Coordinates of C-alpha atoms in Angstrom, one line a residue:
Chain J
X259 CA 0.0 0.0 0.0
X260 CA 1.3 3.4 -0.9
X261 CA 2.1 5.8 2.0
X262 CA 0.2 9.0 2.7
X263 CA 1.4 11.6 5.3
X264 CA -1.3 13.7 7.0
X265 CA 0.3 16.5 8.9
X266 CA -1.8 18.6 11.4
X267 CA -0.3 21.9 12.5
X268 CA -1.8 24.1 15.1
X269 CA -2.6 27.7 14.8
X270 CA 0.5 29.3 16.3
X271 CA 2.8 27.6 13.7
X272 CA 0.9 28.9 10.7
X273 CA 0.1 32.3 12.1
X274 CA 3.6 33.6 12.6
X275 CA 5.6 34.5 9.5
X276 CA 8.9 32.9 10.7
X277 CA 7.4 29.5 11.8
X278 CA 5.1 29.4 8.8
X279 CA 8.1 29.7 6.5
X280 CA 9.9 26.8 8.2
X281 CA 6.7 24.8 8.2
X282 CA 6.2 25.4 4.5
X283 CA 9.8 24.5 3.7
X284 CA 9.6 21.3 5.8
X285 CA 6.2 20.3 4.4
X286 CA 7.4 20.8 0.9
X287 CA 10.2 18.4 1.6
X288 CA 7.9 15.6 2.8
X289 CA 8.2 12.9 0.1
X290 CA 5.2 11.2 -1.5
X291 CA 1.5 11.9 -1.1
X292 CA 0.5 14.3 1.7
X293 CA -2.2 16.4 3.2
X294 CA -1.9 19.4 5.5
X295 CA -4.6 20.1 8.1
X296 CA -4.3 23.4 9.8
X297 CA -5.8 25.4 12.7
X298 CA -5.9 29.1 13.1
X299 CA -7.5 29.7 16.5
X300 CA -5.3 32.5 17.6
X301 CA -6.0 34.6 14.5
X302 CA -9.7 33.9 14.9
X303 CA -9.6 35.1 18.5
X304 CA -7.6 38.2 17.5
X305 CA -10.0 39.1 14.6
X306 CA -13.0 38.5 16.9
X307 CA -11.5 40.8 19.5
X308 CA -11.0 43.6 16.9
X309 CA -14.6 43.2 15.9
X310 CA -15.8 43.3 19.5
X311 CA -16.9 39.6 19.4
X312 CA -16.0 37.8 22.6
X313 CA -14.3 34.4 22.4
X314 CA -15.8 31.8 24.7
X315 CA -14.0 28.4 25.0
X316 CA -15.3 25.3 26.8
X317 CA -12.8 22.5 27.3
X318 CA -10.6 23.9 24.5
X319 CA -13.6 24.1 22.1
X320 CA -14.8 27.4 20.7
X321 CA -18.4 28.4 21.2
X322 CA -19.3 29.3 17.6
X323 CA -22.4 31.6 17.4
X324 CA -23.3 33.2 14.1
X325 CA -20.8 36.1 14.3
X326 CA -18.0 33.7 15.3
X327 CA -18.9 31.4 12.4
X328 CA -18.2 34.3 10.1
X329 CA -14.9 35.0 11.8
X330 CA -13.7 31.4 11.6
X331 CA -14.9 31.0 8.0
X332 CA -12.9 34.2 7.1
X333 CA -9.8 33.2 9.1
X334 CA -9.6 29.5 8.6
X335 CA -11.1 29.2 5.1
X336 CA -9.7 32.5 3.8
X337 CA -6.7 34.1 5.5
X338 CA -4.8 31.1 6.9
X339 CA -5.7 28.6 4.2
X340 CA -4.8 30.9 1.3
X341 CA -1.6 32.1 2.8
X342 CA -0.5 28.4 3.2
X343 CA -1.6 27.6 -0.3
X344 CA 0.2 30.6 -1.9
X345 CA 3.3 29.7 0.2
X346 CA 3.3 26.1 -1.0
X347 CA 2.7 27.2 -4.6
X348 CA 5.8 29.4 -4.3
X349 CA 7.6 26.2 -3.3
X350 CA 6.3 24.3 -6.4
X351 CA 3.9 22.2 -4.3
X352 CA 0.6 22.2 -6.1
X353 CA -1.6 22.8 -3.1
X354 CA -5.4 23.2 -3.2
X355 CA -7.2 24.7 -0.2
X356 CA -10.3 22.9 0.9
X357 CA -13.0 23.2 3.6
X358 CA -15.3 20.3 4.0
X359 CA -17.9 22.1 1.8
X360 CA -15.5 22.1 -1.2
X361 CA -16.3 19.0 -3.3
X362 CA -18.4 18.0 -0.3
X363 CA -15.2 16.3 1.1
X364 CA -16.4 16.5 4.8
X365 CA -20.0 16.8 5.7
X366 CA -21.1 17.2 9.3
X367 CA -24.0 17.4 11.6
X368 CA -24.5 20.5 13.8
X369 CA -23.9 19.4 17.3
X370 CA -27.1 19.0 19.3
X371 CA -27.5 21.4 22.2
X372 CA -26.6 19.6 25.4
X373 CA -25.6 21.3 28.7
X374 CA -23.6 23.5 26.4
X375 CA -24.7 25.1 23.1
X376 CA -21.6 25.0 21.0
X377 CA -23.4 26.8 18.2
X378 CA -22.2 26.2 14.7
X379 CA -19.9 23.3 15.6
X380 CA -20.0 20.1 13.6
X381 CA -19.6 16.5 14.3
X382 CA -18.3 14.8 11.2
X383 CA -20.8 12.6 9.5
X384 CA -18.8 11.5 6.4
X385 CA -15.5 12.1 4.6
X386 CA -15.4 11.5 0.8
X387 CA -12.2 9.6 0.6
X388 CA -12.7 9.1 -3.2
X389 CA -12.8 12.9 -3.8
X390 CA -9.6 13.4 -1.7
X391 CA -7.9 10.5 -3.4
X392 CA -8.8 11.9 -6.9
X393 CA -7.0 15.1 -5.9
X394 CA -4.0 13.3 -4.5
X395 CA -3.8 11.0 -7.6
X396 CA -3.8 14.1 -9.8
X397 CA -0.8 15.3 -8.0
X398 CA -2.5 18.1 -6.0
X399 CA -1.9 18.5 -2.3
X400 CA -5.0 19.2 -0.2
X401 CA -4.6 21.9 2.5
X402 CA -7.6 21.4 4.7
X403 CA -9.1 24.1 7.0
X404 CA -11.0 23.0 10.1
X405 CA -14.4 23.8 8.6
X406 CA -17.1 21.6 7.4
X407 CA -20.8 22.1 6.3
X408 CA -24.1 20.7 7.2
X409 CA -25.3 19.9 3.7
X410 CA -28.1 22.4 4.2
X411 CA -26.2 25.5 3.4
X412 CA -24.4 26.3 6.6
X413 CA -20.7 26.1 7.3
X414 CA -19.7 24.4 10.6
X415 CA -16.6 24.8 12.8
X416 CA -14.6 21.6 13.4
X417 CA -11.8 20.9 15.8
X418 CA -8.6 20.6 13.7
X419 CA -7.3 17.5 15.5
X420 CA -10.6 15.8 14.9
X421 CA -10.6 16.9 11.2
X422 CA -7.1 15.4 10.8
X423 CA -7.8 12.1 12.5
X424 CA -11.2 11.6 10.7
X425 CA -9.6 12.3 7.3
X426 CA -6.8 9.9 8.2
X427 CA -9.2 7.1 9.1
X428 CA -11.2 7.7 5.9
X429 CA -8.1 7.4 3.8
X430 CA -6.7 4.3 5.6
X431 CA -8.6 2.0 3.3
X432 CA -6.6 3.4 0.4
X433 CA -3.2 4.3 1.9
X434 CA -0.8 3.3 4.6
X435 CA -1.5 6.5 6.6
X436 CA 1.0 8.2 8.8
X437 CA -0.8 10.9 10.9
X438 CA 1.5 13.5 12.5
X439 CA 0.2 15.9 15.1
X440 CA 2.5 18.9 15.5
X441 CA 2.3 20.9 18.7
X442 CA 4.4 23.1 20.9
X443 CA 6.2 20.3 22.8
X444 CA 8.8 17.9 21.5
X445 CA 6.4 15.0 22.0
X446 CA 4.8 13.2 24.9
X447 CA 7.2 14.0 27.7
X448 CA 7.7 12.6 31.2
X449 CA 8.8 16.1 32.3
X450 CA 7.9 19.0 30.1
X451 CA 11.0 20.8 31.3
X452 CA 13.4 18.0 30.3
X453 CA 13.9 17.7 26.5
X454 CA 15.5 14.3 27.1
X455 CA 12.3 13.0 28.6
X456 CA 10.4 12.5 25.3
X457 CA 8.8 9.1 25.2
X458 CA 9.8 7.5 21.9
X459 CA 7.0 5.1 21.5
X460 CA 3.7 4.3 23.4
X461 CA 1.5 1.3 22.9
X462 CA -2.0 1.0 24.4
X463 CA -0.9 -1.0 27.4
X464 CA 2.0 1.5 28.1
X465 CA -0.6 4.3 27.7
X466 CA -2.8 2.9 30.4
X467 CA 0.2 2.6 32.7
X468 CA 1.4 6.2 32.0
X469 CA -2.1 7.4 32.8
X470 CA -2.3 5.4 36.0
X471 CA 1.1 6.8 37.1
X472 CA -0.1 10.4 36.3
X473 CA 2.7 10.9 33.7
X474 CA 0.1 11.6 31.1
X475 CA -2.7 13.9 32.2
X476 CA -4.9 16.9 31.3
X477 CA -5.1 18.0 27.7
X478 CA -2.8 15.1 26.5
X479 CA -5.5 12.5 27.4
X480 CA -8.1 13.5 24.7
X481 CA -5.2 13.9 22.2
X482 CA -3.9 10.4 22.8
X483 CA -7.4 8.8 23.1
X484 CA -8.2 10.3 19.7
X485 CA -4.9 9.0 18.3
X486 CA -5.3 5.5 19.6
X487 CA -8.9 5.5 18.2
X488 CA -7.5 6.5 14.8
X489 CA -5.0 3.6 15.0
X490 CA -7.7 1.1 15.9
X491 CA -9.7 2.4 12.8
X492 CA -6.8 1.6 10.4
X493 CA -4.3 4.5 10.6
X494 CA -0.8 2.9 10.5
X495 CA 1.1 5.3 12.8
X496 CA 0.4 8.4 14.8
X497 CA 3.3 10.6 15.7
X498 CA 3.0 13.5 18.2
X499 CA 5.9 15.9 17.8
X500 CA 7.0 19.5 17.5
X501 CA 6.3 21.5 14.4
X502 CA 10.0 22.2 14.4
X503 CA 11.1 18.7 13.4
X504 CA 8.0 16.8 12.2
X505 CA 9.8 16.2 8.9
X506 CA 12.4 14.0 10.7
X507 CA 11.0 10.5 10.6
X508 CA 12.0 9.5 14.1
X509 CA 11.0 12.7 16.0
X510 CA 8.7 13.0 18.9
X511 CA 6.5 10.2 20.2
X512 CA 5.2 7.4 18.0
X513 CA 1.9 5.7 18.9
X514 CA 1.3 2.2 17.7
X515 CA -1.1 -0.6 18.5
Chain G
X27 CA -17.8 21.9 -29.0
X28 CA -19.4 21.5 -25.7
X29 CA -20.9 24.6 -24.1
X30 CA -19.6 26.1 -20.9
X31 CA -21.4 28.9 -19.0
X32 CA -19.3 31.3 -17.0
X33 CA -21.5 33.5 -14.7
X34 CA -20.0 36.5 -13.0
X35 CA -22.0 38.0 -10.1
X36 CA -21.1 41.1 -8.3
X37 CA -20.9 41.6 -4.6
X38 CA -24.3 42.9 -3.8
X39 CA -26.1 39.8 -5.1
X40 CA -24.0 37.3 -3.1
X41 CA -23.8 39.4 0.0
X42 CA -27.5 39.7 0.8
X43 CA -29.3 36.5 2.0
X44 CA -32.4 36.9 -0.2
X45 CA -30.6 37.7 -3.4
X46 CA -28.0 35.0 -2.7
X47 CA -30.7 32.4 -2.3
X48 CA -32.2 33.3 -5.6
X49 CA -28.8 33.3 -7.3
X50 CA -28.0 29.9 -5.9
X51 CA -31.3 28.5 -7.1
X52 CA -30.9 30.0 -10.6
X53 CA -27.3 29.0 -10.9
X54 CA -28.2 25.4 -9.8
X55 CA -30.7 25.3 -12.6
X56 CA -28.2 26.3 -15.3
X57 CA -27.7 23.2 -17.5
X58 CA -24.3 21.7 -18.4
X59 CA -20.8 22.7 -17.4
X60 CA -20.6 26.0 -15.5
X61 CA -18.3 28.2 -13.5
X62 CA -19.3 30.9 -11.0
X63 CA -17.1 34.0 -10.5
X64 CA -18.1 36.2 -7.6
X65 CA -17.2 39.6 -6.1
X66 CA -17.6 40.7 -2.6
X67 CA -16.5 44.3 -2.5
X68 CA -19.3 45.6 -0.2
X69 CA -18.5 43.0 2.5
X70 CA -14.8 43.8 2.2
X71 CA -15.5 47.5 2.6
X72 CA -17.8 46.8 5.6
X73 CA -15.2 44.5 7.3
X74 CA -12.4 47.0 6.6
X75 CA -14.5 49.8 8.2
X76 CA -15.1 47.7 11.3
X77 CA -11.4 47.1 11.6
X78 CA -10.6 50.8 11.2
X79 CA -9.1 50.2 7.7
X80 CA -10.0 52.9 5.2
X81 CA -11.2 51.8 1.8
X82 CA -9.7 53.8 -1.1
X83 CA -10.9 53.3 -4.6
X84 CA -9.5 54.7 -7.8
X85 CA -11.6 54.3 -11.0
X86 CA -13.6 51.6 -9.3
X87 CA -10.4 49.6 -8.3
X88 CA -9.6 49.0 -4.7
X89 CA -6.2 50.2 -3.4
X90 CA -5.0 47.0 -1.7
X91 CA -2.3 47.6 0.9
X92 CA -1.2 44.8 3.2
X93 CA -4.1 45.1 5.7
X94 CA -6.6 45.4 2.9
X95 CA -5.1 42.3 1.3
X96 CA -5.9 40.4 4.5
X97 CA -9.4 41.7 4.4
X98 CA -10.1 40.7 0.8
X99 CA -8.4 37.3 1.4
X100 CA -10.7 36.7 4.3
X101 CA -13.9 38.0 2.7
X102 CA -13.5 36.9 -0.9
X103 CA -11.6 33.6 -0.3
X104 CA -13.3 32.8 3.0
X105 CA -16.7 34.2 3.9
X106 CA -18.3 34.9 0.5
X107 CA -16.7 31.9 -1.3
X108 CA -17.6 29.3 1.3
X109 CA -21.1 30.6 1.8
X110 CA -21.7 30.1 -1.9
X111 CA -20.0 26.7 -2.0
X112 CA -22.1 25.5 1.0
X113 CA -25.2 26.9 -0.5
X114 CA -24.6 25.1 -3.8
X115 CA -23.8 21.8 -2.0
X116 CA -27.1 22.1 -0.3
X117 CA -28.6 22.2 -3.8
X118 CA -26.6 19.1 -4.8
X119 CA -24.3 21.2 -7.0
X120 CA -20.8 19.8 -6.3
X121 CA -19.0 23.1 -6.0
X122 CA -15.4 23.7 -5.2
X123 CA -14.2 27.1 -4.1
X124 CA -11.0 28.4 -5.7
X125 CA -8.7 31.3 -5.6
X126 CA -6.0 31.6 -8.3
X127 CA -3.6 30.1 -5.8
X128 CA -5.5 26.9 -5.5
X129 CA -4.1 24.4 -8.0
X130 CA -2.3 27.4 -9.4
X131 CA -5.2 28.0 -11.6
X132 CA -4.6 31.8 -12.0
X133 CA -1.1 33.3 -11.5
X134 CA -0.6 37.0 -11.7
X135 CA 2.0 39.7 -11.6
X136 CA 1.8 42.4 -8.9
X137 CA 0.9 45.6 -10.8
X138 CA 3.9 47.9 -11.1
X139 CA 3.6 51.2 -9.4
X140 CA 2.6 53.9 -11.9
X141 CA 1.1 57.2 -10.9
X142 CA -1.0 55.1 -8.6
X143 CA 0.3 52.4 -6.3
X144 CA -2.6 49.8 -6.3
X145 CA -0.6 47.7 -3.8
X146 CA -1.4 44.0 -3.8
X147 CA -3.4 44.0 -7.1
X148 CA -2.6 41.5 -9.8
X149 CA -2.6 41.5 -13.5
X150 CA -3.3 38.0 -14.7
X151 CA -0.3 36.3 -16.3
X152 CA -1.7 32.8 -16.9
X153 CA -4.8 30.7 -16.4
X154 CA -4.4 26.9 -16.2
X155 CA -7.3 25.9 -18.4
X156 CA -6.3 22.2 -18.1
X157 CA -6.6 22.3 -14.3
X158 CA -10.0 24.0 -14.5
X159 CA -11.1 21.6 -17.2
X160 CA -10.1 18.6 -15.1
X161 CA -12.4 19.8 -12.3
X162 CA -15.2 20.4 -14.8
X163 CA -14.7 17.0 -16.4
X164 CA -14.9 15.4 -13.0
X165 CA -18.3 17.0 -12.5
X166 CA -17.2 19.6 -10.0
X167 CA -18.3 23.3 -10.4
X168 CA -15.6 25.9 -9.8
X169 CA -16.6 28.9 -7.7
X170 CA -13.9 31.4 -8.2
X171 CA -13.1 34.3 -5.9
X172 CA -11.4 37.4 -7.3
X173 CA -8.0 36.5 -5.9
X174 CA -4.9 35.3 -7.4
X175 CA -1.2 34.9 -6.3
X176 CA 2.1 36.0 -7.6
X177 CA 3.9 32.6 -7.5
X178 CA 6.2 33.9 -4.8
X179 CA 3.9 33.4 -1.8
X180 CA 1.7 36.4 -1.9
X181 CA -2.0 36.6 -2.6
X182 CA -3.2 39.3 -5.0
X183 CA -6.5 41.1 -5.5
X184 CA -8.1 40.8 -8.9
X185 CA -11.0 42.7 -10.4
X186 CA -13.8 40.1 -10.6
X187 CA -14.9 41.1 -14.2
X188 CA -11.3 40.7 -15.3
X189 CA -11.1 37.3 -13.6
X190 CA -14.3 36.1 -15.3
X191 CA -13.3 37.3 -18.8
X192 CA -9.7 36.0 -18.6
X193 CA -10.9 32.6 -17.4
X194 CA -13.5 32.6 -20.2
X195 CA -10.9 33.3 -22.8
X196 CA -8.6 30.6 -21.4
X197 CA -11.3 28.0 -21.7
X198 CA -12.5 29.1 -25.2
X199 CA -10.0 26.7 -26.8
X200 CA -11.9 23.8 -25.1
X201 CA -15.5 24.9 -24.9
X202 CA -18.0 27.1 -26.6
X203 CA -18.0 29.7 -23.8
X204 CA -21.0 31.8 -22.9
X205 CA -19.9 34.5 -20.5
X206 CA -22.6 36.2 -18.5
X207 CA -22.0 39.4 -16.5
X208 CA -24.7 40.0 -14.0
X209 CA -25.2 43.5 -12.6
X210 CA -27.8 45.7 -11.1
X211 CA -29.4 46.8 -14.4
X212 CA -31.5 44.8 -16.8
X213 CA -28.8 45.0 -19.5
X214 CA -27.3 47.8 -21.6
X215 CA -30.1 50.4 -21.6
X216 CA -30.8 53.4 -23.7
X217 CA -32.5 55.0 -20.7
X218 CA -31.8 53.5 -17.3
X219 CA -35.2 54.6 -16.1
X220 CA -37.0 52.8 -18.9
X221 CA -37.1 49.0 -18.6
X222 CA -38.2 48.6 -22.2
X223 CA -35.1 50.4 -23.4
X224 CA -32.8 47.3 -23.0
X225 CA -30.7 46.8 -26.2
X226 CA -31.1 43.2 -27.1
X227 CA -27.9 42.8 -29.1
X228 CA -24.8 44.9 -29.8
X229 CA -22.2 44.3 -32.5
X230 CA -18.8 46.1 -32.6
X231 CA -20.0 48.6 -35.2
X232 CA -23.2 49.3 -33.3
X233 CA -21.1 49.7 -30.1
X234 CA -19.1 52.4 -31.9
X235 CA -22.2 54.2 -32.9
X236 CA -23.8 54.0 -29.4
X237 CA -20.6 55.5 -27.9
X238 CA -20.6 58.3 -30.5
X239 CA -24.2 59.1 -29.8
X240 CA -23.5 59.2 -26.0
X241 CA -25.9 56.3 -25.3
X242 CA -23.2 54.2 -23.8
X243 CA -20.9 56.1 -21.5
X244 CA -19.0 56.1 -18.2
X245 CA -18.5 52.8 -16.4
X246 CA -20.2 50.8 -19.1
X247 CA -17.4 51.6 -21.6
X248 CA -14.7 49.5 -19.8
X249 CA -17.2 46.7 -19.2
X250 CA -18.1 46.6 -22.9
X251 CA -14.5 47.0 -24.1
X252 CA -13.5 44.1 -21.9
X253 CA -16.4 42.1 -23.3
X254 CA -15.6 42.7 -26.9
X255 CA -12.0 41.8 -26.3
X256 CA -13.1 38.5 -24.8
X257 CA -15.2 37.8 -27.9
X258 CA -12.2 38.7 -30.2
X259 CA -10.2 36.2 -28.2
X260 CA -12.6 33.3 -28.7
X261 CA -15.5 33.6 -26.3
X262 CA -18.7 32.8 -28.2
X263 CA -21.1 35.1 -26.5
X264 CA -21.1 37.7 -23.8
X265 CA -24.4 38.6 -22.1
X266 CA -24.8 41.6 -19.8
X267 CA -27.9 41.2 -17.7
X268 CA -29.5 41.5 -14.3
X269 CA -28.7 38.9 -11.7
X270 CA -32.5 38.5 -11.4
X271 CA -32.9 36.8 -14.7
X272 CA -29.5 35.6 -16.0
X273 CA -30.7 32.1 -16.1
X274 CA -33.2 33.0 -18.9
X275 CA -31.3 32.5 -22.1
X276 CA -32.6 35.6 -23.9
X277 CA -32.3 38.2 -21.1
X278 CA -30.4 41.4 -21.1
X279 CA -28.0 42.5 -23.8
X280 CA -26.1 40.0 -26.0
X281 CA -22.7 41.0 -27.4
X282 CA -21.5 39.3 -30.5
X283 CA -18.8 39.9 -33.1

């Protein structure tokens, strides 16, 4: 099976000129078929603030009312996505920017109101792996913004980690998928202040032990739960690493079943 | 030769919920292969104002400094484009939103400073008709924002009429192209206050006479010059009409050589 690299980069990396440049250089150097999934939350929060729109987050998720949906559609689908696409084109990478609405690649259901009304936030219903594969096979490189649509005319906000892992699972029937989550740390670390404490590899049983021992806690738990779920659904390898060296094959923390 | 309809709609039509809904219904009903090119100037001006960025226009063209480039990239490439794409997907039209940077479909040169520095405004260098044709042939419907890129990493603002006519000319080698410019009037009119005064058809010699007689003047002249140039470069028919009835084949004013 042919390999496919799916790289997810958070907002900070793509929102600052210096780190964006390095990311684009590194991503351009990734061999073979590849997809970039990006965030953009800091820029969305900054634009919202300038427009007098308050940003409300619950458990790291953005409450997306109608004015905030306009903000994220502008920032994720417009500003951040097109700057990445133009930057990749300058590096001779034939990128195409996509939201879930484009070619209907990712359709979602608006999240039902529970205790919290997240507003225009989507839970992914379906990914069109054939449409994405047709772009990949034509030599184009999808750059996916964390936006979907409901099939009824409304855009929906999607968590970028969830977008990346759901797309990875959908393409696992066609490719040997390596999913890379870039974030601000070097990997999963035993001690965030000690660069030598990166855990090179974690299996499900080791994960359980690391949780029991309190080594892995807080925000890392949903990230790793999500990663192991992607592995169980067919993704070959999940790597959690720094955006600074994701293009090195052995960086950060590898998760395997 | 197979027919291709290229419909250009201005900002006002796509920026108001009621007129956007009608446009999406009408565009969905257009038979055969088709492309939508949209504007978004009013929304860009409104967002810029909210952000304290002054809009400066010279001869109907927007001066696009760096902050304004961010605004138009957000509004044209994000908000307006994705709302159209989601609206078309809801109507089972498999739309894909594009700027010139996406798949490198339209690459441009930043306009040289003359008496006026337009800033990040592009003059189109090349349209990749093969890339657009590959999308059309796969059954997807391009929705093109008036944005291009310089091939060096920067987005560029493009006049939407120019985007539509340049794309039309590029595709004229592959299709019998009907280019439709929708605007706020019923067509080219002898008297803008008299709906019965729409001129049904104008040839180049008639155009010269109408200009001499002062019937066609002001902002209509560049629009018609641009249209006749597209015809001379291979477009089969240009129609100038109201967005309210562009889907009727015989509406407005037809320009032919």
